[in-house]
Short mmCIF file of C-alpha atoms in Angstrom, two decimals:
data_model
loop_
_atom_site.label_atom_id
_atom_site.label_comp_id
_atom_site.label_asym_id
_atom_site.label_seq_id
_atom_site.Cartn_x
_atom_site.Cartn_y
_atom_site.Cartn_z
CA MET A 1 120.07 145.97 46.52
CA CYS A 2 120.93 148.45 44.44
CA GLU A 3 121.57 151.59 45.99
CA VAL A 4 121.17 153.56 41.68
CA CYS A 5 118.36 152.40 40.49
CA ALA A 6 116.99 150.54 44.18
CA VAL A 7 116.25 147.44 42.18
CA PHE A 8 116.16 144.40 44.18
CA GLY A 9 118.64 141.77 43.72
CA VAL A 10 118.50 138.23 43.15
CA GLY A 11 121.61 137.01 45.48
CA GLU A 12 124.66 135.88 43.81
CA HIS A 13 126.15 133.53 46.13
CA TRP A 14 126.47 130.16 45.62
CA SER A 15 123.70 129.68 47.94
CA ASP A 16 121.01 131.68 46.60
CA SER A 17 118.48 130.24 44.38
CA PRO A 18 119.52 132.01 41.19
CA ALA A 19 122.95 130.16 41.72
CA ILE A 20 121.27 127.07 40.76
CA VAL A 21 119.21 128.03 38.32
CA ASN A 22 120.36 127.42 34.15
CA ALA A 23 119.27 131.51 33.22
CA MET A 24 120.78 133.73 31.64
CA PHE A 25 118.73 136.88 33.17
CA PRO A 26 117.60 135.25 36.66
CA ALA A 27 116.01 138.16 37.38
CA ARG A 28 112.85 137.75 35.22
CA ASP A 29 112.09 134.95 37.96
CA ILE A 30 112.68 137.50 40.49
CA GLN A 31 109.12 137.23 42.66
CA GLN A 32 109.76 133.56 42.44
CA TYR A 33 113.30 133.79 44.16
CA ARG A 34 111.56 136.21 46.65
CA ALA A 35 108.80 133.40 47.37
CA HIS A 36 112.20 130.84 47.85
CA ARG A 37 113.64 133.50 49.92
CA ALA A 38 111.10 134.04 52.73
CA GLN A 39 110.90 130.30 52.78
CA ARG A 40 114.59 130.34 53.61
CA ILE A 41 113.98 133.13 56.00
CA ALA A 42 111.79 131.27 57.82
CA LEU A 43 113.53 128.30 58.21
CA ILE A 44 116.76 130.15 60.15
CA ASN A 45 114.27 131.08 62.19
CA LYS A 46 113.13 127.81 63.24
CA VAL A 47 116.68 126.70 63.54
CA LEU A 48 118.07 129.50 65.13
CA ALA A 49 114.28 129.85 67.40
CA SER A 50 116.70 128.31 70.88
CA THR A 51 119.13 131.46 70.90
CA GLY A 52 116.87 134.20 70.69
CA VAL A 53 118.13 135.51 67.56
CA THR A 54 115.86 135.99 64.18
CA CYS A 55 116.29 136.78 60.88
CA PHE A 56 114.86 139.18 58.37
CA ASP A 57 115.19 140.07 54.90
CA TRP A 58 117.31 143.12 55.01
CA ASP A 59 117.28 144.58 50.99
CA GLY A 60 116.45 141.23 48.77
CA GLU A 61 120.33 139.82 49.17
CA ARG A 62 121.45 140.38 52.88
CA TYR A 63 119.82 138.60 55.78
CA GLY A 64 119.28 140.83 58.84
CA LEU A 65 119.47 139.05 62.19
CA GLU A 66 118.43 140.81 65.75
CA ASP A 67 118.97 139.77 69.21
CA LYS A 68 116.11 140.18 72.14
CA SER A 69 117.92 143.08 73.04
CA TYR A 70 116.98 144.90 69.55
CA ARG A 71 120.56 144.87 68.82
CA GLN A 72 120.90 144.73 64.88
CA ALA A 73 123.40 143.14 62.47
CA VAL A 74 123.40 142.19 58.72
CA ALA A 75 124.72 139.09 57.21
CA ASP A 76 125.82 139.51 53.59
CA ASN A 77 124.92 135.63 52.76
CA LEU A 78 123.58 132.37 54.26
CA THR A 79 126.84 131.29 55.31
CA ASP A 80 127.77 134.16 57.36
CA VAL A 81 124.54 134.15 58.91
CA TRP A 82 125.95 131.62 61.48
CA LYS A 83 128.78 133.76 61.90
CA VAL A 84 126.82 136.80 63.23
CA ALA A 85 123.92 134.74 65.09
CA ARG A 86 126.42 133.44 66.85
CA GLN A 87 127.97 136.97 67.64
CA LEU A 88 124.69 137.78 69.00
CA SER A 89 123.80 135.21 70.89
CA ASN A 90 127.52 133.45 71.64
CA THR A 91 125.58 130.28 71.23
CA LEU A 92 124.73 128.37 68.35
CA PRO A 93 122.24 125.00 68.06
CA ASP A 94 124.56 122.06 67.08
CA PRO A 95 123.84 121.34 63.44
CA LEU A 96 124.52 117.30 64.41
CA LYS A 97 122.31 117.79 67.43
CA LEU A 98 119.43 119.54 66.46
CA ALA A 99 116.34 117.78 67.41
CA LYS A 100 118.00 116.91 71.22
CA ALA A 101 117.94 121.10 71.12
CA ASP A 102 113.97 121.29 70.35
CA MET B 1 134.99 123.09 38.18
CA GLN B 2 132.87 125.27 35.50
CA GLN B 3 135.18 128.17 34.03
CA ASN B 4 133.93 131.44 32.31
CA ALA B 5 135.41 133.22 29.41
CA GLY B 6 138.98 134.65 29.81
CA GLN B 7 139.62 132.95 32.99
CA ILE B 8 143.02 131.29 33.01
CA SER B 9 143.39 128.42 34.40
CA VAL B 10 144.67 127.15 37.89
CA TYR B 11 146.41 123.93 38.27
CA ILE B 12 147.37 123.53 41.94
CA LEU B 13 150.44 120.48 42.57
CA SER B 14 150.71 119.11 45.70
CA GLY B 15 152.39 116.21 47.22
CA PHE B 16 154.84 115.36 50.54
CA LEU B 17 158.43 116.41 50.42
CA GLY B 18 160.15 114.42 48.06
CA THR B 19 157.50 112.77 45.90
CA GLY B 20 158.60 114.39 42.92
CA LYS B 21 156.37 117.29 42.01
CA THR B 22 159.10 119.45 40.44
CA THR B 23 160.01 116.46 37.94
CA ILE B 24 156.21 116.10 37.27
CA LEU B 25 156.20 120.24 36.89
CA GLU B 26 159.40 120.11 34.36
CA ARG B 27 157.66 117.71 32.28
CA LEU B 28 154.41 119.84 32.15
CA LEU B 29 156.25 123.16 30.90
CA ARG B 30 157.73 121.08 27.83
CA ALA B 31 154.57 119.66 26.83
CA PRO B 32 152.68 121.22 24.05
CA GLU B 33 149.37 121.78 26.11
CA PHE B 34 151.23 123.55 28.77
CA LEU B 35 152.68 126.05 26.14
CA LYS B 36 151.47 129.15 27.84
CA THR B 37 152.29 128.50 31.20
CA ALA B 38 153.75 130.16 34.19
CA ALA B 39 154.82 127.75 37.12
CA ILE B 40 154.79 129.29 40.86
CA ILE B 41 157.25 127.60 43.02
CA ASN B 42 156.90 127.23 46.89
CA GLU B 43 159.42 126.27 48.87
CA PHE B 44 160.04 124.88 52.58
CA GLY B 45 163.34 125.95 53.10
CA GLU B 46 164.79 129.42 52.93
CA VAL B 47 166.55 129.18 49.40
CA GLY B 48 164.87 128.08 46.75
CA LEU B 49 166.31 124.73 44.72
CA ASP B 50 163.07 124.09 42.58
CA HIS B 51 163.47 127.02 40.66
CA SER B 52 166.70 126.32 39.06
CA LEU B 53 165.83 122.93 38.56
CA VAL B 54 162.65 123.94 36.27
CA SER B 55 164.07 127.80 35.13
CA HIS B 56 165.48 126.20 31.32
CA THR B 57 162.14 125.05 30.42
CA GLY B 58 161.81 128.77 28.85
CA ALA B 59 158.12 128.77 31.38
CA ALA B 60 157.36 132.02 33.14
CA THR B 61 158.65 130.56 36.77
CA SER B 62 158.45 132.25 40.32
CA VAL B 63 159.51 131.06 43.28
CA ILE B 64 158.08 131.55 46.55
CA GLU B 65 160.70 130.68 49.46
CA ALA B 66 160.10 131.96 53.18
CA GLY B 67 157.51 130.20 53.91
CA CYS B 68 155.01 127.34 53.16
CA ALA B 69 152.76 128.92 50.67
CA CYS B 70 149.72 127.50 53.24
CA CYS B 71 150.57 129.71 56.03
CA GLN B 72 153.44 132.02 56.09
CA ALA B 73 153.73 132.80 52.00
CA LEU B 74 150.57 133.27 51.78
CA PRO B 75 150.70 136.85 51.13
CA ALA B 76 153.09 136.18 48.58
CA LEU B 77 151.29 134.19 46.90
CA GLU B 78 148.55 136.57 46.06
CA LYS B 79 150.99 139.29 44.95
CA ARG B 80 152.18 137.08 42.78
CA LEU B 81 149.12 136.07 40.65
CA LEU B 82 147.72 139.46 40.88
CA ASP B 83 150.97 140.60 39.50
CA THR B 84 150.87 137.57 37.10
CA LEU B 85 147.41 138.61 36.13
CA THR B 86 148.75 142.33 35.81
CA GLU B 87 151.74 141.03 32.99
CA VAL B 88 148.39 139.74 31.07
CA SER B 89 145.88 142.37 31.17
CA ALA B 90 148.70 144.74 29.99
CA GLY B 91 149.40 142.45 27.03
CA ARG B 92 153.14 142.00 28.36
CA ALA B 93 152.48 138.34 28.51
CA GLU B 94 150.67 135.81 27.28
CA ILE B 95 149.53 132.91 29.92
CA GLU B 96 146.52 130.48 29.46
CA THR B 97 147.51 128.63 32.92
CA ILE B 98 149.22 128.86 35.85
CA ILE B 99 150.85 125.90 37.92
CA ILE B 100 151.27 126.36 41.38
CA GLU B 101 153.63 123.67 42.65
CA THR B 102 152.91 123.50 46.70
CA SER B 103 155.69 122.92 49.36
CA GLY B 104 155.46 119.60 50.75
CA VAL B 105 154.01 120.09 53.49
CA SER B 106 151.40 123.10 52.87
CA ASP B 107 147.77 121.85 52.67
CA PRO B 108 146.19 123.65 49.15
CA LEU B 109 143.18 124.10 50.71
CA PRO B 110 143.82 127.68 52.28
CA ILE B 111 145.98 128.33 48.90
CA LEU B 112 142.15 127.51 47.27
CA ASN B 113 140.76 130.41 50.00
CA THR B 114 143.39 132.92 48.79
CA ILE B 115 142.24 132.52 45.00
CA ARG B 116 138.47 132.45 46.00
CA SER B 117 138.60 135.12 48.53
CA ASN B 118 140.49 137.80 46.82
CA PHE B 119 137.55 139.23 44.49
CA ILE B 120 139.84 139.92 41.01
CA LEU B 121 141.89 135.87 41.56
CA ASN B 122 137.99 134.93 42.15
CA ARG B 123 137.07 136.86 38.91
CA PHE B 124 140.00 135.79 36.66
CA LEU B 125 141.59 132.57 37.88
CA SER B 126 139.74 129.18 37.25
CA VAL B 127 141.15 126.33 39.46
CA LYS B 128 140.81 123.38 37.31
CA SER B 129 142.23 120.96 39.51
CA VAL B 130 144.12 119.93 42.62
CA MET B 131 146.66 117.41 42.12
CA THR B 132 148.61 115.23 44.25
CA VAL B 133 152.25 113.79 43.66
CA VAL B 134 152.23 110.10 45.53
CA ASP B 135 155.28 108.17 45.83
CA CYS B 136 154.94 104.35 45.25
CA THR B 137 157.96 103.75 47.34
CA ARG B 138 156.22 105.61 50.28
CA GLY B 139 152.72 106.07 49.62
CA ARG B 140 150.79 104.27 52.42
CA ALA B 141 153.61 105.07 55.07
CA LEU B 142 153.57 108.78 54.41
CA GLY B 143 149.82 108.92 54.80
CA GLU B 144 149.68 107.27 58.05
CA ASN B 145 152.55 108.92 59.36
CA TYR B 146 152.15 112.35 58.17
CA SER B 147 148.48 114.10 58.43
CA GLU B 148 149.65 116.49 55.64
CA ALA B 149 150.32 113.70 53.19
CA ALA B 150 147.37 112.09 54.09
CA ARG B 151 145.37 115.54 54.03
CA GLN B 152 146.98 116.31 50.24
CA ILE B 153 145.72 113.10 49.13
CA ALA B 154 142.10 113.79 50.63
CA VAL B 155 141.74 117.48 48.81
CA ALA B 156 143.05 116.24 45.60
CA ASP B 157 140.72 115.51 42.52
CA LEU B 158 143.71 113.64 40.51
CA ALA B 159 146.68 111.90 42.16
CA ILE B 160 149.60 111.05 40.43
CA LEU B 161 151.61 108.07 40.72
CA SER B 162 155.26 108.66 41.09
CA LYS B 163 158.46 106.95 41.19
CA LEU B 164 157.04 103.80 39.27
CA ASP B 165 160.33 102.86 37.74
CA ILE B 166 161.90 101.95 41.15
CA SER B 167 158.96 100.66 42.59
CA SER B 168 157.50 97.09 42.27
CA GLU B 169 154.05 96.33 40.97
CA ASP B 170 152.41 95.60 44.33
CA GLN B 171 153.88 98.80 45.57
CA ALA B 172 152.18 101.13 43.30
CA ASN B 173 149.39 98.88 43.62
CA ASP B 174 149.64 99.20 47.06
CA ALA B 175 149.71 103.06 46.66
CA ARG B 176 146.79 102.95 44.61
CA ALA B 177 144.70 101.19 46.75
CA TYR B 178 145.61 103.80 49.87
CA ILE B 179 144.43 106.31 47.39
CA LYS B 180 141.78 104.95 46.82
CA GLN B 181 141.09 104.64 50.45
CA VAL B 182 141.53 107.97 50.99
CA ASN B 183 139.84 109.57 48.48
CA PRO B 184 137.42 107.08 46.09
CA ASP B 185 136.55 109.96 44.68
CA ALA B 186 140.48 110.77 43.08
CA ARG B 187 141.33 109.81 39.53
CA VAL B 188 144.87 108.14 39.73
CA ILE B 189 147.03 107.91 36.89
CA ARG B 190 150.49 106.99 36.31
CA ASN B 191 153.51 109.67 35.98
CA ASP B 192 155.64 107.66 33.28
CA ALA B 193 152.08 107.64 31.05
CA PRO B 194 152.83 109.38 27.85
CA ASP B 195 149.98 111.75 27.67
CA LEU B 196 150.53 112.58 30.92
CA SER B 197 150.04 116.48 30.05
CA SER B 198 146.69 115.84 28.11
CA GLN B 199 145.31 113.38 30.54
CA ILE B 200 146.03 116.42 33.44
CA LEU B 201 144.66 119.17 30.83
CA HIS B 202 141.23 117.26 30.20
CA HIS B 203 141.02 115.61 33.38
CA VAL B 204 136.98 115.52 34.15
CA GLU B 205 136.38 115.29 37.81
CA LEU B 206 134.61 112.82 38.96
CA MET B 207 131.44 112.37 40.52
CA PRO B 208 130.51 111.31 44.28
CA ARG B 209 129.97 107.35 43.69
CA GLU B 210 128.26 105.04 45.75
CA ARG B 211 131.20 103.81 48.55
CA ASP B 212 131.09 102.07 51.68
CA THR B 213 131.88 103.54 55.09
CA ILE B 214 135.28 103.13 55.41
CA ALA B 215 137.28 104.15 58.39
CA TRP B 216 140.55 104.38 59.28
CA SER B 217 142.82 105.32 61.99
CA GLY B 218 146.32 105.64 62.91
CA VAL B 219 147.68 109.06 61.36
CA LYS B 220 148.91 111.93 63.53
CA HIS B 221 147.07 114.29 64.23
CA ILE B 222 144.19 112.85 62.51
CA GLU B 223 141.45 111.77 64.52
CA LYS B 224 139.21 109.58 62.80
CA LEU B 225 139.30 109.48 58.85
CA THR B 226 136.27 108.32 57.32
CA THR B 227 135.04 108.20 53.99
CA PHE B 228 131.25 107.71 53.30
CA SER B 229 128.20 108.40 50.60
CA LEU B 230 124.46 109.29 52.02
CA ARG B 231 121.82 108.85 49.55
CA TYR B 232 118.82 110.21 49.71
CA ASP B 233 115.64 109.13 48.02
CA SER B 234 113.15 112.01 47.90
CA LYS B 235 113.63 115.15 45.79
CA VAL B 236 116.40 117.95 47.97
CA ASP B 237 114.73 121.46 48.79
CA TRP B 238 117.31 123.30 48.14
CA SER B 239 116.41 126.10 50.74
CA ARG B 240 116.58 123.15 53.32
CA PHE B 241 119.81 121.78 52.23
CA VAL B 242 121.90 125.00 51.56
CA ILE B 243 120.73 126.12 55.24
CA TRP B 244 122.04 122.33 56.41
CA LEU B 245 125.50 122.93 54.26
CA THR B 246 126.29 126.25 55.51
CA MET B 247 125.68 125.38 59.21
CA ILE B 248 127.22 122.34 59.67
CA LEU B 249 130.48 123.88 57.41
CA ASP B 250 130.29 126.48 59.89
CA GLN B 251 130.80 124.44 62.82
CA TYR B 252 132.22 120.85 61.21
CA GLY B 253 134.36 122.81 58.20
CA ALA B 254 137.62 121.55 59.82
CA GLN B 255 136.49 118.08 59.89
CA ILE B 256 135.06 117.50 56.07
CA LEU B 257 137.90 117.15 54.41
CA ARG B 258 136.49 116.83 50.78
CA PHE B 259 132.48 116.75 50.16
CA LYS B 260 130.76 115.87 46.65
CA GLY B 261 127.46 115.76 46.03
CA LEU B 262 124.85 115.11 43.38
CA LEU B 263 121.03 116.87 44.05
CA ASN B 264 117.80 116.17 42.10
CA THR B 265 116.27 119.49 42.88
CA GLY B 266 113.55 118.56 41.09
CA ASP B 267 111.50 116.47 38.05
CA ALA B 268 112.59 118.57 35.60
CA ASN B 269 116.38 119.88 36.45
CA PRO B 270 119.39 118.13 35.43
CA PRO B 271 121.27 116.82 38.49
CA LEU B 272 123.28 119.34 40.45
CA ALA B 273 126.91 119.43 40.93
CA ILE B 274 128.19 120.66 44.53
CA HIS B 275 131.31 120.33 46.47
CA SER B 276 133.16 121.73 49.06
CA VAL B 277 137.18 121.26 50.20
CA GLN B 278 136.62 121.88 53.96
CA HIS B 279 135.09 124.81 54.65
CA LEU B 280 135.36 126.61 51.41
CA MET B 281 132.20 125.80 48.88
CA PHE B 282 132.52 126.10 45.26
CA PRO B 283 129.93 127.18 43.02
CA PRO B 284 127.75 124.58 42.29
CA TYR B 285 126.24 123.66 38.84
CA HIS B 286 124.07 122.01 36.20
CA LEU B 287 125.53 118.58 34.89
CA PRO B 288 123.96 118.28 31.23
CA SER B 289 122.28 115.06 32.08
CA TRP B 290 122.55 112.14 35.04
CA PRO B 291 125.48 109.49 34.60
CA ASP B 292 122.99 106.78 34.02
CA ALA B 293 119.62 105.51 35.14
CA ASP B 294 119.50 106.47 38.81
CA VAL B 295 118.22 109.66 39.51
CA THR B 296 118.88 109.92 43.35
CA SER B 297 120.74 112.48 45.05
CA ARG B 298 124.18 111.28 46.57
CA LEU B 299 126.89 112.94 48.83
CA ALA B 300 130.39 111.64 49.74
CA PHE B 301 132.04 112.48 52.72
CA ILE B 302 135.71 112.51 53.49
CA VAL B 303 135.28 113.31 57.27
CA ASP B 304 137.78 113.52 60.01
CA GLY B 305 136.16 111.95 63.36
CA ILE B 306 132.12 112.90 62.71
CA PRO B 307 130.52 109.52 62.54
CA SER B 308 127.74 108.68 59.55
CA GLU B 309 125.34 108.17 60.99
CA ARG B 310 125.06 111.55 62.77
CA LEU B 311 125.67 113.92 59.31
CA ARG B 312 122.75 111.81 58.03
CA SER B 313 120.39 112.02 61.02
CA SER B 314 121.11 115.49 60.82
CA LEU B 315 120.19 115.66 57.10
CA ASP B 316 117.04 114.12 58.08
CA GLU B 317 115.93 116.68 60.34
CA PHE B 318 117.24 119.51 58.83
CA MET B 319 115.13 118.58 55.89
CA ALA B 320 111.60 118.00 57.76
CA LEU B 321 112.45 121.37 59.29
#
């Protein structure tokens, strides 16, 4: 989010939805990106369910993460979500063995 | 790889010790296509020699000694690139292209990572191609005995056959077959081609093609290199896909030497091209259209010790979340 004008961003990381849209002004579709983001956070929470860490929207661009002790940390982008989640929980599900971890 | 206006093109020239990198660099620096080029040479030895071999070409040439650019010399390389940008922005140099010749034992990935992770370099430089020089007289032998040589081929998008004048046709064919074995998507060109510089300049990275699973072992320090492709018939949900991909790269990035994909993200969208070198992901971009009538998503991997069926089932699980 822009600290000056308080306008939510749309995400500039390669994994964010605007990165794959052929649009000169991606912010015009901000509602759509917000919906994608909510869906994405719900999916992240499914993946992290076994760790006790939950993910939430921080500022429209970054991700907040919280463990069972209510310790919070912020990940700048989706790539960093996994690093931060690992720092909070000391473990992460193995993506190659996700079904077995459930 | 896409390029924005005002960016300087960067070509990374790798290749094992003694494969003929500097000869090719010298030739490129003399070509009209590379007139406004700065060359940065990294040498493994303490005293740079290659630098003097190309200095008479008139190009802005600099050398980074005392260490390999994939480990000890990275800060020096970063500084040299920033200095070059400073010269250009101040109007003291007119440079459109930078060629980085790596040391013979360099892994190109940390060099790519240096460019991508520095805000200024990432903004003003555009890596156009990772090239590797393959010596036809010992192409397979080097790859099978030195993991660095195999990795250089695995992460390259353009392989240049060298020493063609002293190798037999069988040796050249075997080198070509070895390159295709390690990296089926790499384009292979010959260093004796009269239009070599033009071929490099106009090289467009090949998109992943269907491939059979090929596994081979015996490469030192590499458990088991495998190349395979996956197809995904349904529309790919981008959110599910990136959650899967970022998590895979987070935990297995060191084992995924190269990854490319063409994704069908929706009925009206053109194909989305994505690719990574180990854990380093390049920004995705849309191709104007599908290359053929086949519009199914396809992913191609070169991995070290990850079974294809594990990746396949993992992707399926994430797409069904």
